[in-house]
Every structure is written in structure tokens, then in C-alpha cells.
PDB file of C-alpha atoms in Angstrom:
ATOM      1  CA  UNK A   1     -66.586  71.062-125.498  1.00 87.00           C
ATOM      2  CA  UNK A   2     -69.928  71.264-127.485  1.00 90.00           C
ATOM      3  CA  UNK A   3     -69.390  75.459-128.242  1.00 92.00           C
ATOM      4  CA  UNK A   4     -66.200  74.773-129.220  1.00 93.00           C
ATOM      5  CA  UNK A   5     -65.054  75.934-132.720  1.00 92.00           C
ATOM      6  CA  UNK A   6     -63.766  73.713-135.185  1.00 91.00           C
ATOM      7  CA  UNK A   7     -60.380  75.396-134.389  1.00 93.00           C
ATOM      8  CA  UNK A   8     -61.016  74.942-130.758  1.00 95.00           C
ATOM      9  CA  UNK A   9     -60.961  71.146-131.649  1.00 95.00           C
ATOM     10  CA  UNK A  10     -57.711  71.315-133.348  1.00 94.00           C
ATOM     11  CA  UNK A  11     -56.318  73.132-130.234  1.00 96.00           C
ATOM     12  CA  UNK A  12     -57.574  70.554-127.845  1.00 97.00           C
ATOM     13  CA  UNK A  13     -56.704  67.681-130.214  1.00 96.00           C
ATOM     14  CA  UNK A  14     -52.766  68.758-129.961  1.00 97.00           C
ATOM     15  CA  UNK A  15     -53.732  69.037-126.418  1.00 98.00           C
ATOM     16  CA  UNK A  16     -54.843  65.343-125.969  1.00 98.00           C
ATOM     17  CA  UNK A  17     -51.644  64.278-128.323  1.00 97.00           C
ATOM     18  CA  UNK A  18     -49.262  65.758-126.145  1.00 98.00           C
ATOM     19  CA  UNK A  19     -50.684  64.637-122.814  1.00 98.00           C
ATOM     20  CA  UNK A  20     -50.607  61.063-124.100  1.00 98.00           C
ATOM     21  CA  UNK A  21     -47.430  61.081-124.949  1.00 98.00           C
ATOM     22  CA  UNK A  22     -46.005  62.152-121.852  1.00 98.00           C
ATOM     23  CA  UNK A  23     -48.219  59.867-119.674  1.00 98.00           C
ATOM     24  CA  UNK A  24     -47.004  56.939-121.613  1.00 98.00           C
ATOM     25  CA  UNK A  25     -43.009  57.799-122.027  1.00 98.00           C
ATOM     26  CA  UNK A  26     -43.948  57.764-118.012  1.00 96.00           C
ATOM     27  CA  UNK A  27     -46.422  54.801-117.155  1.00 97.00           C
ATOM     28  CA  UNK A  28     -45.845  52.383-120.455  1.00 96.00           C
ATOM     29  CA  UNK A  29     -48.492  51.539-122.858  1.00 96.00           C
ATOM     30  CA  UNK A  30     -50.012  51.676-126.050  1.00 95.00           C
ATOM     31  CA  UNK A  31     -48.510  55.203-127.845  1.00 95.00           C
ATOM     32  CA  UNK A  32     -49.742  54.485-131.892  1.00 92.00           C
ATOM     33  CA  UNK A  33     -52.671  53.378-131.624  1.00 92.00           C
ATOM     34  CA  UNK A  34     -53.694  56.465-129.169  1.00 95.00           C
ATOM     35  CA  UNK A  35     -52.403  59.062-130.927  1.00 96.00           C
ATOM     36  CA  UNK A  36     -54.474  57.730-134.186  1.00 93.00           C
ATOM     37  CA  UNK A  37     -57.765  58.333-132.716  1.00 95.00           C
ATOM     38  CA  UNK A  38     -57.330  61.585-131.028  1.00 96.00           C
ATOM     39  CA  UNK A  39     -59.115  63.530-133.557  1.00 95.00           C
ATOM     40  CA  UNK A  40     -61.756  60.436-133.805  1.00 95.00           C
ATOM     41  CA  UNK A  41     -62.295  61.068-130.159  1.00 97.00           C
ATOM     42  CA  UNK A  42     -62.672  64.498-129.873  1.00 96.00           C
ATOM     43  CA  UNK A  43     -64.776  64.724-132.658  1.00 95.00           C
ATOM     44  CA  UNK A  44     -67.127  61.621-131.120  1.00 96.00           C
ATOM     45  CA  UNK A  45     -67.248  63.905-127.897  1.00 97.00           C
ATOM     46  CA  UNK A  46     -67.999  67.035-129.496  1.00 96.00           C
ATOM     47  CA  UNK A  47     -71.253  65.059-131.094  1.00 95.00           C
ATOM     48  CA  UNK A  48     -72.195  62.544-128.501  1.00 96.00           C
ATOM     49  CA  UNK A  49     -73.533  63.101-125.034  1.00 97.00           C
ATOM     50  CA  UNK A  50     -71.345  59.985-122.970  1.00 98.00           C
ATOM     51  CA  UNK A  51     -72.643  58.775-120.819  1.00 98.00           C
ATOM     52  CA  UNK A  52     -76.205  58.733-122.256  1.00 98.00           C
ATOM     53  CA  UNK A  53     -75.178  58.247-125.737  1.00 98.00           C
ATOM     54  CA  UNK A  54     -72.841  55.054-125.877  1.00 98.00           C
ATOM     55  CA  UNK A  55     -69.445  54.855-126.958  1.00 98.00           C
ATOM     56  CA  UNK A  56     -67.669  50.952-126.890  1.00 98.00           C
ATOM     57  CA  UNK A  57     -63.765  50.976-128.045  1.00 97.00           C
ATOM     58  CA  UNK A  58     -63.105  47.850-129.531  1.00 93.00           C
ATOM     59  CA  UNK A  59     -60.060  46.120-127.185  1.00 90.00           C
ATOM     60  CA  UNK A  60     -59.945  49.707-125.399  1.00 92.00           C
ATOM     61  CA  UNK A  61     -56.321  50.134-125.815  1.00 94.00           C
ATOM     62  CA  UNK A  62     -56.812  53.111-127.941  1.00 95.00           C
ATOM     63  CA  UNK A  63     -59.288  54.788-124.746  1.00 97.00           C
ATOM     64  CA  UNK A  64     -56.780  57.388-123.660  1.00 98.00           C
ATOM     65  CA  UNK A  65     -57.921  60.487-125.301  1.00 98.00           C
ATOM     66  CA  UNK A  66     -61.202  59.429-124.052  1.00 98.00           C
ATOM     67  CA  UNK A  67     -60.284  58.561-120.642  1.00 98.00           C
ATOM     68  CA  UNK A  68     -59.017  62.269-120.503  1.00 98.00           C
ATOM     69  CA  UNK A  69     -62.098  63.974-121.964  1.00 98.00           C
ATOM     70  CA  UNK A  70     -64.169  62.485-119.375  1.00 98.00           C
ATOM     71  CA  UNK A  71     -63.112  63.193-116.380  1.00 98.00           C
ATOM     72  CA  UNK A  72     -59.511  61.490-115.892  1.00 98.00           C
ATOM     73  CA  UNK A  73     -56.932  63.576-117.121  1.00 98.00           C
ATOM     74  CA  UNK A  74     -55.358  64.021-113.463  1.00 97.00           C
ATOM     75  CA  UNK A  75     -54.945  60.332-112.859  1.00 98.00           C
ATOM     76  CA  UNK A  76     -53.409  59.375-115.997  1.00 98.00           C
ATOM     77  CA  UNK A  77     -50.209  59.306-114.514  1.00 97.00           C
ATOM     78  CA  UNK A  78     -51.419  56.340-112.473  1.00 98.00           C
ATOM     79  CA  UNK A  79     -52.192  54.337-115.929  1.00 98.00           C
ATOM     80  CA  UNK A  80     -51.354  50.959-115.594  1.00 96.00           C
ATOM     81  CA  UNK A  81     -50.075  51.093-112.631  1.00 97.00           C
ATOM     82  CA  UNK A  82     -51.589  49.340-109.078  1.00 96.00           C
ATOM     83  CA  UNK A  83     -54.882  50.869-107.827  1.00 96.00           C
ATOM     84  CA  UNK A  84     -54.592  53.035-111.238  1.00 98.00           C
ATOM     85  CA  UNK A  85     -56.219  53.774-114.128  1.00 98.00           C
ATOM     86  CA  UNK A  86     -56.892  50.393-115.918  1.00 97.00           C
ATOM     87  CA  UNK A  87     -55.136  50.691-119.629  1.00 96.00           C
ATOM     88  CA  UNK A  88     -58.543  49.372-121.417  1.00 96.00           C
ATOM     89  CA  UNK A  89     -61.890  50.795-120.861  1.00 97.00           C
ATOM     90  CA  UNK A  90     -63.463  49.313-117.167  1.00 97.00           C
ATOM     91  CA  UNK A  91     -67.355  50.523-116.292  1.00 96.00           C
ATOM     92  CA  UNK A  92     -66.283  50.345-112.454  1.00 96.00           C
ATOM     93  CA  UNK A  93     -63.532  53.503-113.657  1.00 98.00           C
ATOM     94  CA  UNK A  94     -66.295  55.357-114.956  1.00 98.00           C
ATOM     95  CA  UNK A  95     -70.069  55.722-115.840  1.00 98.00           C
ATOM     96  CA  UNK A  96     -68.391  57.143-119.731  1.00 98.00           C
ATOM     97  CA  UNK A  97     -67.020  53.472-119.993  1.00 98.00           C
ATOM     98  CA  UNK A  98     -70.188  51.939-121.398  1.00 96.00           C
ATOM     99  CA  UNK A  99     -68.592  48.063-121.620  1.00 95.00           C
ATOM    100  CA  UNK A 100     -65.382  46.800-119.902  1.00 94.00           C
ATOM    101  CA  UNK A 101     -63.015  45.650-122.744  1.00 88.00           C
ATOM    102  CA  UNK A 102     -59.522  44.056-123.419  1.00 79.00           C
ATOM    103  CA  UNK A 103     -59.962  41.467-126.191  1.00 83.00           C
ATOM    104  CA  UNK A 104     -61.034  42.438-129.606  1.00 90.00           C
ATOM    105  CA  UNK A 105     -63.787  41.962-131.787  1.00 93.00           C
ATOM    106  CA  UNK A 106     -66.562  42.502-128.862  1.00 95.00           C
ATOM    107  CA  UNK A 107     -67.916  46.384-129.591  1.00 96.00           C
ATOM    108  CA  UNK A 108     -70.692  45.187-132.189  1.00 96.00           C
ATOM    109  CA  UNK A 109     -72.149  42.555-130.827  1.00 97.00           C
ATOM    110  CA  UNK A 110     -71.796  44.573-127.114  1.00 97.00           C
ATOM    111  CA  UNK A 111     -73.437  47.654-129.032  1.00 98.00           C
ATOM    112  CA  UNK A 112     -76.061  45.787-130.797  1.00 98.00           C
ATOM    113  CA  UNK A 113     -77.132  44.611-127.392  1.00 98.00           C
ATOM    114  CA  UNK A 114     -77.770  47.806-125.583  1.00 98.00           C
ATOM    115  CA  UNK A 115     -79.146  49.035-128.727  1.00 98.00           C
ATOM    116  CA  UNK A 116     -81.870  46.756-128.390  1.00 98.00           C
ATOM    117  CA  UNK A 117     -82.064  46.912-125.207  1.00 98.00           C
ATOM    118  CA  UNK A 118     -82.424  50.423-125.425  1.00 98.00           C
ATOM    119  CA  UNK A 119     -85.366  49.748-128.047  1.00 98.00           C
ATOM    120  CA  UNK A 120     -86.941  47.418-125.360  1.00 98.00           C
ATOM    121  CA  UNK A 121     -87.312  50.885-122.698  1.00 98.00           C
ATOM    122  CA  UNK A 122     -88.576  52.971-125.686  1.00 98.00           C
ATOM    123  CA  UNK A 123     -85.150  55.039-125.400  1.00 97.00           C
ATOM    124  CA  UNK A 124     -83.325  57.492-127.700  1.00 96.00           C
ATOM    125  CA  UNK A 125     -79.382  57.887-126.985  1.00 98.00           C
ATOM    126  CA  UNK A 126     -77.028  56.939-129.748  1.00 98.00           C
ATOM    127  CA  UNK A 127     -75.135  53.582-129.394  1.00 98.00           C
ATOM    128  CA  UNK A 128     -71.438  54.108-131.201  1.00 97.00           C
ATOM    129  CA  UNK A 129     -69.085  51.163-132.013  1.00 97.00           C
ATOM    130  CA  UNK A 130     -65.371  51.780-132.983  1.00 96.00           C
ATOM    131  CA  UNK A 131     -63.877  48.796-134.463  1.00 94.00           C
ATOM    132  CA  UNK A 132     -60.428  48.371-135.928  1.00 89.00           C
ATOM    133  CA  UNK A 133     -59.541  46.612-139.251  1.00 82.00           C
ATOM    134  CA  UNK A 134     -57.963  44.049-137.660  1.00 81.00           C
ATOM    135  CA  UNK A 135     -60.876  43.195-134.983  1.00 87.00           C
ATOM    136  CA  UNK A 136     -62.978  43.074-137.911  1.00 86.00           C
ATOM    137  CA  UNK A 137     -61.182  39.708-139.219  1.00 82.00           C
ATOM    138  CA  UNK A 138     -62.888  37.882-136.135  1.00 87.00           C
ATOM    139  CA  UNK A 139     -65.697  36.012-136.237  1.00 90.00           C
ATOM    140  CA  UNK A 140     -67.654  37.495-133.378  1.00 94.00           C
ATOM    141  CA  UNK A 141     -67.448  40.970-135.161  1.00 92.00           C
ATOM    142  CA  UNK A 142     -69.358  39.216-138.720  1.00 90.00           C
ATOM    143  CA  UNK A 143     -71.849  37.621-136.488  1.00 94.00           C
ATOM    144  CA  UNK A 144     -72.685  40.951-134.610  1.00 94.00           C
ATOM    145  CA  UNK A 145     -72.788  42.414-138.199  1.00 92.00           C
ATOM    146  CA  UNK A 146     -74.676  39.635-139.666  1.00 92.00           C
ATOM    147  CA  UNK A 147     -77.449  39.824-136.574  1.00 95.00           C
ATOM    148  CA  UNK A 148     -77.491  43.881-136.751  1.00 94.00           C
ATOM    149  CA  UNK A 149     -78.485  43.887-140.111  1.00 92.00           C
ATOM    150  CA  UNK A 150     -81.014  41.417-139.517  1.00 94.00           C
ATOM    151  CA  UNK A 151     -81.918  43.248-136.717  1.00 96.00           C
ATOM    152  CA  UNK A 152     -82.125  46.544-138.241  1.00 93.00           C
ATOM    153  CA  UNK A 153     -81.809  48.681-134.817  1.00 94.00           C
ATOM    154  CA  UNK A 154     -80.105  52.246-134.998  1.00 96.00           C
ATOM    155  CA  UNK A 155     -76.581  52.046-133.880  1.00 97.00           C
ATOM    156  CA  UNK A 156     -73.636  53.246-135.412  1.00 96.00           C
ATOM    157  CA  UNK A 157     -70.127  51.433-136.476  1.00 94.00           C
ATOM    158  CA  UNK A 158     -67.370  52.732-137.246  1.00 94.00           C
ATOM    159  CA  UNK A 159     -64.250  51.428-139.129  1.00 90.00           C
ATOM    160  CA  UNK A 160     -60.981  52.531-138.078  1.00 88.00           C
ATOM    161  CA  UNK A 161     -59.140  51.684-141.056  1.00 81.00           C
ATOM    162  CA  UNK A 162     -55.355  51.811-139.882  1.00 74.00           C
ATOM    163  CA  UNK A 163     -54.634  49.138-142.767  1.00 69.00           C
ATOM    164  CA  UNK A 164     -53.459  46.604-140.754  1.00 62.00           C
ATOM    165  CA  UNK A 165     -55.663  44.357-141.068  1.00 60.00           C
ATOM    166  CA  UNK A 166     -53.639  41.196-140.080  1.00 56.00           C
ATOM    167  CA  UNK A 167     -51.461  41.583-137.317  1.00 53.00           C
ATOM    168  CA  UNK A 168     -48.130  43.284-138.633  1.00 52.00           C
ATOM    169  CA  UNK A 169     -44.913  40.446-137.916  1.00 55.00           C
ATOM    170  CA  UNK A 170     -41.389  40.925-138.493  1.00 55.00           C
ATOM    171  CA  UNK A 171     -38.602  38.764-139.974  1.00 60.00           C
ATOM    172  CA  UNK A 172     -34.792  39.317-140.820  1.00 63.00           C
ATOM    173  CA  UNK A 173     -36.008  41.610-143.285  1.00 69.00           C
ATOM    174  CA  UNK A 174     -37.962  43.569-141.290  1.00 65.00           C
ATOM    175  CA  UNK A 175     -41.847  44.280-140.898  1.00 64.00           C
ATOM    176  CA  UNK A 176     -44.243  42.376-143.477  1.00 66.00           C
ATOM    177  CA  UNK A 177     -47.387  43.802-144.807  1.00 67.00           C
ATOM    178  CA  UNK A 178     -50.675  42.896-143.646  1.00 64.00           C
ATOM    179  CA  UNK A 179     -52.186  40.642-145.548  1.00 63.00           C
ATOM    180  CA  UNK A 180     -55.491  38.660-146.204  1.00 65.00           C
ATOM    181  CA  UNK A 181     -58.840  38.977-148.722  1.00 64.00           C
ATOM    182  CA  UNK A 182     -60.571  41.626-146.053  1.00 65.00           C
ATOM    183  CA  UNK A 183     -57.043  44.084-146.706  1.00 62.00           C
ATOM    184  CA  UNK A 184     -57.674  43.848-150.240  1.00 66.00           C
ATOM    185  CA  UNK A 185     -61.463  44.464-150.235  1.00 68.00           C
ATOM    186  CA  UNK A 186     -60.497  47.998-147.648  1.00 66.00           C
ATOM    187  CA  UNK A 187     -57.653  49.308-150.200  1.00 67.00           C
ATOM    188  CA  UNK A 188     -60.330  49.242-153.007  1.00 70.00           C
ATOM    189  CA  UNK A 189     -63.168  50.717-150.505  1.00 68.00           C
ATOM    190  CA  UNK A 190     -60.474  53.209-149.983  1.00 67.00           C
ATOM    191  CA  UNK A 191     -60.024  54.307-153.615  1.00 67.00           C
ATOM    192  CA  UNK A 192     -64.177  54.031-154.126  1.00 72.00           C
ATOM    193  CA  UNK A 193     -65.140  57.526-155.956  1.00 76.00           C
ATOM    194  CA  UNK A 194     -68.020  57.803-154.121  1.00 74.00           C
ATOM    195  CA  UNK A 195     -66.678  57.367-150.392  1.00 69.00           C
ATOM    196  CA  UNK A 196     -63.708  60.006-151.609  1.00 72.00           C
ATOM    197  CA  UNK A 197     -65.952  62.361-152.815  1.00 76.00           C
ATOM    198  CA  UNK A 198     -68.192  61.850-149.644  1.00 69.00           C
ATOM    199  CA  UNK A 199     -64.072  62.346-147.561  1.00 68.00           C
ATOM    200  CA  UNK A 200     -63.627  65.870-148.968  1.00 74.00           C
ATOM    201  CA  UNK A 201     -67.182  67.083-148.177  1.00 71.00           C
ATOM    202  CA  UNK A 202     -66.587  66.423-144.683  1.00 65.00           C
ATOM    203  CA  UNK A 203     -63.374  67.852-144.907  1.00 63.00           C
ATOM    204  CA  UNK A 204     -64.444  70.837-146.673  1.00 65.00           C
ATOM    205  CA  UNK A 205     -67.216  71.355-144.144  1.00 57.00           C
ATOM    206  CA  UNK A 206     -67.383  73.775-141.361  1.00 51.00           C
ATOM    207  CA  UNK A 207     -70.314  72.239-139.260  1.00 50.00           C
ATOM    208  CA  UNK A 208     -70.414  68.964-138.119  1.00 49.00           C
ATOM    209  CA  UNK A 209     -74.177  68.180-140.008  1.00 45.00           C
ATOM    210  CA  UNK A 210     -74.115  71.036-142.600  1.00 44.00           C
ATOM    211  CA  UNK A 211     -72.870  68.596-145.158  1.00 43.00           C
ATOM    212  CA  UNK A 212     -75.134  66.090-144.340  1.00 46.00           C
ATOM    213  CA  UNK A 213     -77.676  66.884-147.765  1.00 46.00           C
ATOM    214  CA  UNK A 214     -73.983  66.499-149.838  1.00 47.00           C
ATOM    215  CA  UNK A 215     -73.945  62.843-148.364  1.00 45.00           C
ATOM    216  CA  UNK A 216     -76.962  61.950-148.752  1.00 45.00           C
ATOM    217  CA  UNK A 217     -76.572  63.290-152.429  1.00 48.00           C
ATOM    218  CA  UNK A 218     -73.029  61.356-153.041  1.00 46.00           C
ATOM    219  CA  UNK A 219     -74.450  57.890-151.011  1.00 45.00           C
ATOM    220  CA  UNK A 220     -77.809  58.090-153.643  1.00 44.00           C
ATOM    221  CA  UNK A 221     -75.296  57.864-156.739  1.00 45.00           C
TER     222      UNK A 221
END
């Protein structure tokens, strides 16, 4: 999937949606939080070189698209099922599944680990953290920040703001809103000039690193 076009990656991003939605209406499992990295994942896979480069999912619910894109499409019907596909990332599943996961908050501190281990054997490959909103309101995931930028090693994190930060609950009245100091301080990241302005250059971009001077021009201001 490197050649592939940016239209291409559209086409195999419906792909993706569609097949996990029908292996979940038929095994069970998580459906939203799939479908809201598909495009995430494709475009991770179209930049990264898994298993070399890392890639840690924080819980590893949300690994379907990437379970397909390397190498597991034809088994997904056995997701979650005995002897199947595990539902969360697993490194005995395959060599793409860089850290075995299932409770949150883990990926940075996990990451920061191999990155410096990776340091240690005078190695190059990327090591790529996803992290939720809501992972981020653990503790392990603001020590693992705390000792990365202490650390200062090359690794990537990313933020998958799906603003819901606290865990959503429901009453008589239906669902409440997340809620919580760390929601309030995303919303007005969100609406940040400079991280908007930095939004549409990617959009408006064509290459994956053609836009890259842009950034660094917006990030300077």
C-alpha cells in the first residue's frame, strides 16, 4: 500500500469500514471505536514500515483495521472467538503486534521503552503510540509523558481525541457528557488557531510530507 494514491487510500479505507462491520455484526465486539481509526490506520500503514517501525494501540480494542492490513483479514471471522483472533493486539498473533494490550493507558510508557531500547542497539525505526483521550486521564500515561520528555528519545504520540475523555454514563435522562479539567483543556486545544491552521494544511495537501515546511512555518508562530 506504499504506491497507493491518496484516492487509493480512500478506496481501501471504505474497504476496511465495511469489512469491520460485517465481522463484528458476526463475531461481537467493539464497532465505534474501529470504525474511528480506519483512516488513522491506513494512513499510519501507508507511512510506517510494521513490523520494523513500531505501532502500540493503546487498550487495542480499536486494532481491527490494523489486524486486517497486516496479514489477517481471512481470519477475522474467527475474532473473539476460541483458538481465534484475540480482540486486542497479542505479539504471539503477529510479529505487526509490537506489545500485547487490553488495559489502557500502557502505549507511552511501552513505546518509550523500546524507544530507548532501540537507542541502546544504535537503531533507526520509528516507535508510534496511539493513545485515546480517555487513557490519557491515567496516571501511568503522565508518568510515561513526564519520563519521555525528560528523556528526550524520538518517538511519536498520538492523541486520538474522540472527546470522551471520561467514560460516557447514562441515567434516566440519557447519556451525560464527559467531563473533567483534561476535556476542557482538549476543547480549547481544539479551537487553537495555530493547530487549525496546521488541520487544513494537511488536509489541503496531496503528499503525505509535502506540507511539512507549512508546519514547521505554522508550529514557529
Amino acid at each position: 500500500m506504499k504506491n497507493l494514491s491518496i484516492k487509493e487510500l480512500e478506496v481501501l479505507s471504505d474497504e476496511l469500514r465495511s469489512d469491520v462491520i460485517f465481522n463484528v455484526s458476526k463475531t461481537g465486539g467493539h464497532l465505534g471505536s474501529n470504525l474511528g481509526v480506519v483512516e488513522l490506520t491506513v494512513a499510519l500503514h501507508h507511512i510506517f514500515n510494521t513490523p520494523q517501525d513500531k505501532i502500540l494501540w493503546d487498550v487495542g480494542h480499536q486494532s481491527y483495521p490494523h489486524k486486517i492490513l497486516t496479514g489477517r483479514r481471512g481470519k477475522m471471522k474467527t475474532l473473539r472467538q476460541t483458538n481465534g483472533l484475540s480482540g486486542f493486539t497479542k505479539r504471539g498473533e503477529s510479529e505487526h503486534d509490537s506489545f500485547g494490550t487490553g488495559h489502557s493507558s500502557t502505549t507511552i510508557s511501552a513505546g518509550l521503552g523500546m524507544a530507548m531500547g532501540r537507542d541502546l542497539k544504535g537503531r533507526n525505526n520509528n516507535v508510534v503510540a496511539v493513545i485515546g483521550d480517555g487513557a490519557m486521564t491515567a496516571g501511568q500515561a503522565y508518568e510515561a509523558m513526564n519520563n519521555a520528555g525528560y528523556l528526550d528519545t524520538d518517538m511519536i504520540v498520538i492523541l486520538n481525541d474522540n472527546r470522551q475523555v471520561s467514560l460516557p454514563t447514562a441515567n434516566l435522562d440519557g447519556p451525560t457528557p464527559p467531563v473533567g479539567a483534561l476535556s476542557s483543556a482538549l476543547s480549547k486545544l481544539q479551537s487553537n488557531r495555530s493547530l487549525r491552521e496546521l488541520r487544513e494544511a494537511a488536509k489541503a495537501s496531496n503528499c503525505s510530507f509535502a506540507f511539512a515546511g507549512e508546519i514547521v512555518k505554522i508550529l514557529w508562530k
